Amino acid sequence: MKNEYFVIGLMSGTSLDGLDIAACKFNYNKQWNYQIIKALTIKYPDELKHELSDAFYSGDQQLTQLDDKYGNYIGTQLQEFILGLPEIPELICSHGHTVFHRPADGITIQIGSGKRIHELVNIPVVNNFRQQDVLLGGQGAPLVPLGDEILFSNYDCCINLGGFSNISWKSANKRLACDMSPCNILLNSIASKLNLAFDKNGEISRSGTLIEELYIKWNQIEFFNKKAPKSLGREWFENHYLNDLSESRFEPNDLLFTATEHVAEQISKFILTIGTENANYLFTGGGAHNIYLMERLSHYFGQKLNPSEDYQLIDFKEAIVFAFLGLLRILGKINVLSSVTGAVKDHSAGDIWT
């Protein structure tokens, strides 16, 4: 095993903000460390964004075509990105875009053809990280906690405020993790009613008032009383929230206020159940930029909470970690923890294209 590896990680979240690309150096000297060499988010063209959003409703043939098209898009973007690097990376690790995630039915599908990406950049590719875990009886998510354990062990809890909020923490020398609530997938869906991609800093949310009937209804959703391991997907979100969001009698600012309160309460409620309320937290993901959401979390936590001061870490942590998970896969090392996903065993997951 070498001491240093140059790897690109790619992430596309449920909120469809764009394609996150992080080129990282990973160094091993008794423990792993990383350095971001270059990172950027490429906004999706409107047509592709709509296709990815609507993939949930696609048939098999359409999905196969979109898998290839999205893989082609990723590969093309990588060609240009790599030109700006000081050297050619030795590995590409792509999470892909999640279309379906129903682990109870043995289904999780991420598109973005690894074969097509490899053909375009002529660099080994690792993708399809989740499917093997689901086949082994796991949730297939979250996968980032192994990276938290190895790369961010100086934090007691790592909380990602992405499309869904998730957390990983250490308990009795075991890394545990799960999804906690919807986050940006809910807030951004409401913001889209105002033709906005998101509610910047939560300013519109701040101007609203509570819709009590929705607040009570959402807080009673069964998922919030389940214990880890547990994970969320778009199907769950649409089943529990979409009809309420489409009712014209609710003003968008009131929906945003209510949704923010709901998200903050459910996250803090979960934190209390696992006994980490006075921990050293790392907050990352798009929601960490939402000033009002962070204020409401601070209120429920009973302490001032701040996102990481490293903006690259806030925006690219998941891309960094998937780069690392892909590297572990190539090295033949464990990259999925059964203590996190509920699978029958720890394992090394991901399809390799060379």
CSV table of C-alpha atoms in Angstrom, one decimal, residues 156-157 169 270-281:
chain,number,residue,atom,x,y,z
A,156,ASP,CA,-18.3,13.3,18.7
A,157,CYS,CA,-21.1,13.7,16.3
A,169,TRP,CA,-21.8,9.1,16.5
A,270,PHE,CA,-33.2,12.4,18.1
A,271,ILE,CA,-30.0,13.9,19.6
A,272,LEU,CA,-31.7,13.7,23.1
A,273,THR,CA,-32.6,10.0,22.6
A,274,ILE,CA,-29.0,9.0,22.0
A,275,GLY,CA,-27.5,11.1,24.8
A,276,THR,CA,-25.1,13.3,22.8
A,277,GLU,CA,-26.7,16.7,23.6
A,278,ASN,CA,-23.4,18.1,24.9
A,279,ALA,CA,-21.2,16.7,22.2
A,280,ASN,CA,-18.7,18.3,19.9
A,281,TYR,CA,-20.7,18.6,16.7
